[in-house]
PDB file of C-alpha atoms in Angstrom:
ATOM      1  CA  MET A1452      11.139   9.499  36.714  1.00 51.00           C
ATOM      2  CA  LYS A1453      12.667  12.078  34.516  1.00 52.00           C
ATOM      3  CA  ALA A1454      14.642   8.859  32.462  1.00 50.00           C
ATOM      4  CA  LEU A1455      10.740   7.569  32.106  1.00 48.00           C
ATOM      5  CA  CYS A1456       9.798  10.564  30.848  1.00 47.00           C
ATOM      6  CA  CYS A1457      12.738  10.677  28.455  1.00 50.00           C
ATOM      7  CA  ALA A1458      11.895   7.392  27.314  1.00 47.00           C
ATOM      8  CA  LEU A1459       8.577   7.989  26.648  1.00 44.00           C
ATOM      9  CA  LEU A1460       9.198  11.273  23.970  1.00 45.00           C
ATOM     10  CA  LEU A1461      11.571   8.545  22.509  1.00 45.00           C
ATOM     11  CA  PHE A1462       8.909   5.824  22.117  1.00 46.00           C
ATOM     12  CA  PHE A1463       5.968   8.819  20.600  1.00 48.00           C
ATOM     13  CA  GLY A1464       8.756  10.309  18.657  1.00 51.00           C
ATOM     14  CA  GLY A1465       9.294   7.106  17.045  1.00 50.00           C
ATOM     15  CA  LEU A1466       6.157   6.438  16.154  1.00 52.00           C
ATOM     16  CA  GLY A1467       5.467   9.515  14.703  1.00 60.00           C
ATOM     17  CA  CYS A1468       2.771  11.368  12.966  1.00 71.00           C
ATOM     18  CA  ALA A1469      -0.025  10.090  10.889  1.00 73.00           C
ATOM     19  CA  ARG A1470       1.094  10.700   6.873  1.00 78.00           C
ATOM     20  CA  ILE A1471      -1.936  12.079   4.535  1.00 87.00           C
ATOM     21  CA  TYR A1472      -2.444  10.064   1.560  1.00 89.00           C
ATOM     22  CA  ARG A1473      -1.711  12.284  -1.873  1.00 92.00           C
ATOM     23  CA  PRO A1474      -3.723  11.032  -4.551  1.00 92.00           C
ATOM     24  CA  VAL A1475      -1.546   9.013  -7.723  1.00 93.00           C
ATOM     25  CA  THR A1476      -2.232   8.603 -10.885  1.00 92.00           C
ATOM     26  CA  LEU A1477      -1.731   5.848 -12.987  1.00 93.00           C
ATOM     27  CA  VAL A1478       1.340   5.397 -15.054  1.00 91.00           C
ATOM     28  CA  SER A1479       1.251   4.250 -19.172  1.00 87.00           C
ATOM     29  CA  PRO A1480       3.976   1.546 -19.405  1.00 87.00           C
ATOM     30  CA  SER A1481       5.834   1.083 -22.482  1.00 80.00           C
ATOM     31  CA  ARG A1482       5.408  -1.315 -24.670  1.00 70.00           C
ATOM     32  CA  GLY A1483       8.789  -3.112 -24.866  1.00 61.00           C
ATOM     33  CA  ALA A1484       7.402  -6.181 -25.949  1.00 57.00           C
ATOM     34  CA  ALA A1485       6.695  -8.166 -29.239  1.00 59.00           C
ATOM     35  CA  PRO A1486       2.860  -8.593 -29.010  1.00 67.00           C
ATOM     36  CA  THR A1487       0.988 -11.793 -29.665  1.00 70.00           C
ATOM     37  CA  GLU A1488      -1.735 -12.495 -31.812  1.00 72.00           C
ATOM     38  CA  GLY A1489      -4.813 -10.101 -30.940  1.00 75.00           C
ATOM     39  CA  LEU A1490      -2.602  -8.866 -27.914  1.00 89.00           C
ATOM     40  CA  SER A1491      -0.027  -6.242 -26.863  1.00 91.00           C
ATOM     41  CA  GLY A1492       0.652  -4.399 -23.810  1.00 92.00           C
ATOM     42  CA  GLY A1493       3.264  -3.463 -20.935  1.00 93.00           C
ATOM     43  CA  LEU A1494       3.958  -3.672 -17.390  1.00 94.00           C
ATOM     44  CA  THR A1495       5.517  -0.773 -15.186  1.00 94.00           C
ATOM     45  CA  PRO A1496       5.733  -0.642 -11.437  1.00 95.00           C
ATOM     46  CA  GLN A1497       3.158   2.102 -10.189  1.00 96.00           C
ATOM     47  CA  PRO A1498       5.396   4.920  -8.409  1.00 95.00           C
ATOM     48  CA  TRP A1499       3.093   6.027  -4.952  1.00 95.00           C
ATOM     49  CA  GLY A1500       4.600   9.875  -5.505  1.00 93.00           C
ATOM     50  CA  ASP A1501       4.037  12.113  -1.947  1.00 93.00           C
ATOM     51  CA  ASN A1502       3.172   8.908   0.122  1.00 94.00           C
ATOM     52  CA  SER A1503       6.755   7.258   1.290  1.00 91.00           C
ATOM     53  CA  ARG A1504       5.812   5.816   4.423  1.00 89.00           C
ATOM     54  CA  TYR A1505       3.318   3.810   2.303  1.00 94.00           C
ATOM     55  CA  GLU A1506       5.576   2.923  -0.076  1.00 95.00           C
ATOM     56  CA  LYS A1507       8.384   1.499   2.716  1.00 93.00           C
ATOM     57  CA  LYS A1508       6.087  -0.771   4.113  1.00 93.00           C
ATOM     58  CA  ALA A1509       5.077  -1.973   0.657  1.00 95.00           C
ATOM     59  CA  GLN A1510       8.611  -2.554   0.243  1.00 93.00           C
ATOM     60  CA  ALA A1511       9.117  -4.227   3.843  1.00 93.00           C
ATOM     61  CA  ALA A1512       5.604  -6.959   2.821  1.00 95.00           C
ATOM     62  CA  ASN A1513       7.398  -7.368  -0.640  1.00 95.00           C
ATOM     63  CA  LEU A1514       4.543  -6.401  -2.184  1.00 97.00           C
ATOM     64  CA  ARG A1515       4.993  -4.986  -5.827  1.00 96.00           C
ATOM     65  CA  VAL A1516       1.897  -2.976  -7.192  1.00 97.00           C
ATOM     66  CA  LEU A1517       2.338  -2.514 -10.905  1.00 97.00           C
ATOM     67  CA  VAL A1518       0.316  -1.066 -13.821  1.00 96.00           C
ATOM     68  CA  LEU A1519      -0.747  -3.901 -16.543  1.00 96.00           C
ATOM     69  CA  GLU A1520      -1.855  -2.178 -20.007  1.00 95.00           C
ATOM     70  CA  LEU A1521      -3.417  -4.261 -22.907  1.00 94.00           C
ATOM     71  CA  GLU A1522      -4.123  -3.246 -26.124  1.00 93.00           C
ATOM     72  CA  ASN A1523      -6.220  -5.566 -28.814  1.00 92.00           C
ATOM     73  CA  PRO A1524      -5.147  -4.340 -32.063  1.00 90.00           C
ATOM     74  CA  SER A1525      -6.282  -6.915 -34.261  1.00 87.00           C
ATOM     75  CA  ALA A1526      -9.643  -6.569 -36.204  1.00 87.00           C
ATOM     76  CA  GLU A1527     -11.576  -9.697 -33.835  1.00 89.00           C
ATOM     77  CA  GLY A1528     -12.688  -9.275 -30.167  1.00 90.00           C
ATOM     78  CA  THR A1529     -10.019 -11.179 -27.811  1.00 92.00           C
ATOM     79  CA  GLU A1530     -10.807 -12.614 -24.335  1.00 94.00           C
ATOM     80  CA  VAL A1531      -7.943 -11.659 -21.626  1.00 94.00           C
ATOM     81  CA  LEU A1532      -8.177 -15.229 -19.413  1.00 94.00           C
ATOM     82  CA  ARG A1533      -5.799 -15.602 -16.285  1.00 94.00           C
ATOM     83  CA  LEU A1534      -2.278 -13.977 -15.399  1.00 96.00           C
ATOM     84  CA  GLU A1535       0.581 -16.512 -14.890  1.00 96.00           C
ATOM     85  CA  LEU A1536       3.271 -15.879 -12.164  1.00 96.00           C
ATOM     86  CA  PRO A1537       6.295 -17.412 -11.831  1.00 94.00           C
ATOM     87  CA  GLU A1538       7.054 -19.705  -8.708  1.00 93.00           C
ATOM     88  CA  GLY A1539       7.050 -17.899  -5.482  1.00 93.00           C
ATOM     89  CA  VAL A1540       4.576 -15.119  -6.797  1.00 96.00           C
ATOM     90  CA  THR A1541       1.547 -14.540  -5.764  1.00 96.00           C
ATOM     91  CA  ALA A1542      -1.285 -11.954  -6.659  1.00 97.00           C
ATOM     92  CA  LEU A1543      -3.402 -10.066  -4.109  1.00 97.00           C
ATOM     93  CA  SER A1544      -6.335  -8.657  -4.102  1.00 97.00           C
ATOM     94  CA  ALA A1545      -7.267  -4.655  -3.539  1.00 97.00           C
ATOM     95  CA  GLN A1546      -8.013  -5.077  -0.300  1.00 97.00           C
ATOM     96  CA  GLU A1547      -5.362  -7.387   0.977  1.00 97.00           C
ATOM     97  CA  ALA A1548      -2.507  -5.128  -0.618  1.00 97.00           C
ATOM     98  CA  ALA A1549      -4.429  -2.620   0.630  1.00 96.00           C
ATOM     99  CA  HIS A1550      -4.536  -4.005   4.186  1.00 95.00           C
ATOM    100  CA  LEU A1551      -0.483  -4.733   4.035  1.00 95.00           C
ATOM    101  CA  VAL A1552       0.320  -1.080   3.589  1.00 94.00           C
ATOM    102  CA  ARG A1553      -1.821   0.577   6.093  1.00 91.00           C
ATOM    103  CA  GLN A1554      -0.588   2.771   8.592  1.00 84.00           C
ATOM    104  CA  TYR A1555      -1.759   1.763  11.817  1.00 70.00           C
ATOM    105  CA  SER A1556      -4.213   4.319  13.130  1.00 55.00           C
ATOM    106  CA  ALA A1557      -5.523   2.878  16.883  1.00 50.00           C
ATOM    107  CA  ALA A1558      -1.181   2.950  17.857  1.00 53.00           C
ATOM    108  CA  HIS A1559      -1.955   6.692  18.101  1.00 53.00           C
ATOM    109  CA  LEU A1560      -4.168   6.074  20.864  1.00 54.00           C
ATOM    110  CA  LEU A1561      -1.120   4.912  23.101  1.00 58.00           C
ATOM    111  CA  TYR A1562      -0.104   8.761  22.923  1.00 62.00           C
ATOM    112  CA  PRO A1563      -2.896   9.115  25.628  1.00 58.00           C
ATOM    113  CA  LEU A1564      -3.553   5.777  27.369  1.00 57.00           C
ATOM    114  CA  ILE A1565       0.244   4.998  28.742  1.00 58.00           C
ATOM    115  CA  PRO A1566       0.901   8.251  30.487  1.00 59.00           C
ATOM    116  CA  ALA A1567      -2.751   7.606  31.988  1.00 55.00           C
ATOM    117  CA  LEU A1568      -1.549   4.116  32.982  1.00 61.00           C
ATOM    118  CA  LEU A1569       1.338   5.978  34.455  1.00 58.00           C
ATOM    119  CA  ALA A1570      -0.402   8.625  36.288  1.00 56.00           C
ATOM    120  CA  ALA A1571      -2.718   5.845  37.859  1.00 63.00           C
ATOM    121  CA  ALA A1572       0.400   3.731  38.856  1.00 65.00           C
ATOM    122  CA  SER A1573       2.034   6.091  40.547  1.00 68.00           C
ATOM    123  CA  SER A1574      -0.650   8.117  42.303  1.00 65.00           C
ATOM    124  CA  ASP A1575       0.295   8.205  46.125  1.00 59.00           C
ATOM    125  CA  GLY A1576      -3.552   7.953  47.237  1.00 53.00           C
ATOM    126  CA  GLY A1577      -2.878  11.449  49.153  1.00 50.00           C
ATOM    127  CA  GLY A1578       0.725  10.468  51.080  1.00 51.00           C
ATOM    128  CA  ALA A1579       2.899  13.021  52.489  1.00 51.00           C
ATOM    129  CA  ALA A1580       2.526  16.544  50.715  1.00 51.00           C
ATOM    130  CA  THR A1581       6.156  17.219  47.782  1.00 56.00           C
ATOM    131  CA  ILE A1582       6.804  20.322  46.410  1.00 63.00           C
ATOM    132  CA  GLY A1583       6.130  21.082  42.720  1.00 58.00           C
ATOM    133  CA  PRO A1584       3.975  18.671  40.347  1.00 66.00           C
ATOM    134  CA  THR A1585       4.430  14.962  41.631  1.00 66.00           C
ATOM    135  CA  PRO A1586       4.059  12.379  39.256  1.00 62.00           C
ATOM    136  CA  ALA A1587       1.025  11.870  38.707  1.00 60.00           C
ATOM    137  CA  MET A1588       0.792  14.987  37.419  1.00 60.00           C
ATOM    138  CA  VAL A1589       3.906  14.984  35.317  1.00 58.00           C
ATOM    139  CA  PHE A1590       1.815  12.283  33.553  1.00 59.00           C
ATOM    140  CA  GLY A1591      -1.660  13.247  33.652  1.00 61.00           C
ATOM    141  CA  ALA A1592      -0.717  16.295  32.267  1.00 59.00           C
ATOM    142  CA  MET A1593       1.272  14.727  28.954  1.00 59.00           C
ATOM    143  CA  ALA A1594      -1.777  12.197  28.804  1.00 57.00           C
ATOM    144  CA  LEU A1595      -3.764  15.270  28.133  1.00 59.00           C
ATOM    145  CA  VAL A1596      -1.475  15.930  25.314  1.00 58.00           C
ATOM    146  CA  GLY A1597      -1.130  12.805  24.383  1.00 57.00           C
ATOM    147  CA  LEU A1598      -5.000  12.389  23.752  1.00 50.00           C
ATOM    148  CA  LEU A1599      -5.151  16.344  21.431  1.00 53.00           C
ATOM    149  CA  VAL A1600      -2.324  14.791  19.284  1.00 59.00           C
ATOM    150  CA  GLY A1601      -3.450  10.993  19.289  1.00 57.00           C
ATOM    151  CA  LEU A1602      -6.790  11.662  18.463  1.00 55.00           C
ATOM    152  CA  PRO A1603      -6.581  13.794  15.400  1.00 62.00           C
ATOM    153  CA  ASN A1604      -3.541  11.729  13.965  1.00 68.00           C
ATOM    154  CA  MET A1605      -5.768   8.816  14.505  1.00 69.00           C
ATOM    155  CA  GLY A1606      -8.246  10.195  12.183  1.00 70.00           C
ATOM    156  CA  VAL A1607      -5.734  11.238   9.609  1.00 77.00           C
ATOM    157  CA  ALA A1608      -4.327   7.630   9.185  1.00 81.00           C
ATOM    158  CA  GLU A1609      -8.034   5.996   9.260  1.00 86.00           C
ATOM    159  CA  ARG A1610      -8.876   8.854   6.262  1.00 90.00           C
ATOM    160  CA  SER A1611      -5.570   8.079   4.133  1.00 91.00           C
ATOM    161  CA  ASN A1612      -5.764   4.665   4.627  1.00 92.00           C
ATOM    162  CA  ARG A1613      -9.603   4.444   3.001  1.00 94.00           C
ATOM    163  CA  ARG A1614      -8.420   6.634   0.256  1.00 95.00           C
ATOM    164  CA  LEU A1615      -5.534   4.231  -0.599  1.00 96.00           C
ATOM    165  CA  GLU A1616      -7.717   1.053  -0.351  1.00 96.00           C
ATOM    166  CA  GLU A1617     -10.322   3.533  -2.499  1.00 96.00           C
ATOM    167  CA  PHE A1618      -8.226   4.034  -5.050  1.00 97.00           C
ATOM    168  CA  PHE A1619      -6.903   0.299  -5.134  1.00 97.00           C
ATOM    169  CA  LEU A1620     -10.036  -0.578  -5.607  1.00 97.00           C
ATOM    170  CA  ALA A1621     -10.779   1.558  -8.330  1.00 96.00           C
ATOM    171  CA  GLU A1622      -7.811   0.820 -10.333  1.00 97.00           C
ATOM    172  CA  ALA A1623      -7.244  -2.654  -9.658  1.00 97.00           C
ATOM    173  CA  TRP A1624      -7.127  -4.706 -12.891  1.00 96.00           C
ATOM    174  CA  SER A1625      -9.551  -7.102 -14.229  1.00 92.00           C
ATOM    175  CA  PRO A1626      -9.902  -9.946 -17.147  1.00 93.00           C
ATOM    176  CA  GLY A1627     -12.543 -10.196 -19.755  1.00 93.00           C
ATOM    177  CA  ARG A1628     -13.153  -9.478 -23.336  1.00 94.00           C
ATOM    178  CA  LEU A1629     -11.282  -6.859 -25.363  1.00 93.00           C
ATOM    179  CA  GLU A1630     -13.074  -5.172 -28.683  1.00 93.00           C
ATOM    180  CA  PRO A1631     -10.894  -4.485 -31.705  1.00 92.00           C
ATOM    181  CA  GLY A1632      -8.683  -1.137 -30.558  1.00 90.00           C
ATOM    182  CA  GLN A1633      -9.592  -1.745 -27.087  1.00 93.00           C
ATOM    183  CA  THR A1634      -7.094  -0.744 -24.537  1.00 93.00           C
ATOM    184  CA  ARG A1635      -7.860  -1.667 -20.662  1.00 93.00           C
ATOM    185  CA  ARG A1636      -5.377  -0.375 -17.978  1.00 95.00           C
ATOM    186  CA  GLY A1637      -5.432  -1.402 -14.370  1.00 96.00           C
ATOM    187  CA  LEU A1638      -3.444  -2.283 -11.283  1.00 98.00           C
ATOM    188  CA  ILE A1639      -2.149  -5.974 -10.263  1.00 98.00           C
ATOM    189  CA  PHE A1640      -0.600  -6.388  -7.024  1.00 98.00           C
ATOM    190  CA  LEU A1641       2.193  -9.316  -6.789  1.00 97.00           C
ATOM    191  CA  ARG A1642       4.479 -10.377  -3.724  1.00 96.00           C
ATOM    192  CA  GLY A1643       6.901 -12.012  -4.172  1.00 91.00           C
ATOM    193  CA  PRO A1644      10.613 -13.530  -2.308  1.00 88.00           C
ATOM    194  CA  ASP A1645      12.520 -10.205  -4.327  1.00 87.00           C
ATOM    195  CA  LEU A1646      11.407  -6.709  -5.271  1.00 88.00           C
ATOM    196  CA  ARG A1647      14.688  -6.191  -6.795  1.00 88.00           C
ATOM    197  CA  ALA A1648      14.700  -8.708  -9.771  1.00 89.00           C
ATOM    198  CA  PRO A1649      12.760  -8.288 -12.877  1.00 91.00           C
ATOM    199  CA  LEU A1650       9.625  -9.814 -13.020  1.00 94.00           C
ATOM    200  CA  GLN A1651       8.390 -11.565 -15.835  1.00 93.00           C
ATOM    201  CA  ILE A1652       4.442 -12.833 -16.551  1.00 95.00           C
ATOM    202  CA  ARG A1653       2.288 -14.601 -18.702  1.00 95.00           C
ATOM    203  CA  VAL A1654      -0.916 -12.750 -20.402  1.00 95.00           C
ATOM    204  CA  ILE A1655      -3.264 -16.011 -21.262  1.00 94.00           C
ATOM    205  CA  SER A1656      -6.095 -15.261 -24.055  1.00 93.00           C
ATOM    206  CA  ARG A1657      -8.373 -16.390 -26.387  1.00 91.00           C
ATOM    207  CA  GLY A1658      -9.269 -16.213 -30.001  1.00 82.00           C
ATOM    208  CA  GLY A1659     -10.034 -17.189 -33.132  1.00 76.00           C
ATOM    209  CA  SER A1660      -7.118 -19.424 -33.038  1.00 76.00           C
ATOM    210  CA  GLY A1661      -7.664 -20.225 -29.403  1.00 84.00           C
ATOM    211  CA  GLU A1662      -5.351 -19.669 -26.234  1.00 89.00           C
ATOM    212  CA  ARG A1663      -2.227 -17.479 -26.737  1.00 90.00           C
ATOM    213  CA  ALA A1664       0.011 -16.067 -24.441  1.00 92.00           C
ATOM    214  CA  LEU A1665       1.821 -12.707 -24.245  1.00 93.00           C
ATOM    215  CA  GLU A1666       5.107 -12.618 -22.453  1.00 93.00           C
ATOM    216  CA  LEU A1667       5.676  -9.128 -20.429  1.00 94.00           C
ATOM    217  CA  THR A1668       8.624  -7.969 -18.020  1.00 92.00           C
ATOM    218  CA  CYS A1669       8.935  -5.880 -15.222  1.00 91.00           C
ATOM    219  CA  PRO A1670      11.931  -3.639 -13.690  1.00 85.00           C
ATOM    220  CA  GLY A1671      12.920  -4.343 -10.392  1.00 82.00           C
ATOM    221  CA  SER A1672      11.965  -1.806  -7.599  1.00 75.00           C
ATOM    222  CA  PRO A1673      15.161   0.626  -6.574  1.00 67.00           C
ATOM    223  CA  PRO A1674      16.299  -0.010  -3.081  1.00 62.00           C
ATOM    224  CA  LEU A1675      14.634   3.306  -1.269  1.00 58.00           C
TER     225      LEU A1675
END
């Protein structure tokens, strides 16, 4: 039983506690690319701030969360139509990106569930008396402690996941019209094979002279 208890403690230690989501603000990309007619912009990774667990999940899922900023420096309005991505790179919605990096809140129910199942399985049903606590008593106590620890962690994970998704939804970039002098900035969510490689995208817009493309390059992400 001692070995089993140690294994449980190691398992729960590996599961860890839920992490609170710490709010972050959008960064402003530098304008490294030469502007095209009616459009200029920049593209840069959005820092995760004090949210390393979400950042690690994003890297494991090959997800890039980037800030795209576009400005119309011309005297005429321009319509931003779409983004053209390299082969093998796909765009995700804010909800899809949030789902990829979410903390597993229900996993914290294992804290009380596993000891409770072991307590039920180890009950001797009123057999011979023993000195000291029985295995069922030990696992029952562990189940109670697990309940007191697991439920708050589940709540923290759920609230943190919801706050992250709300941030993604509120700041997600979308195509549309840019009036003269107007700037639009927001998050785009891209999934590709290599996060460490630079990424180049083409922003397709339409103005008085027809469609044109602005090419933007984002640096790769350093490993954690």
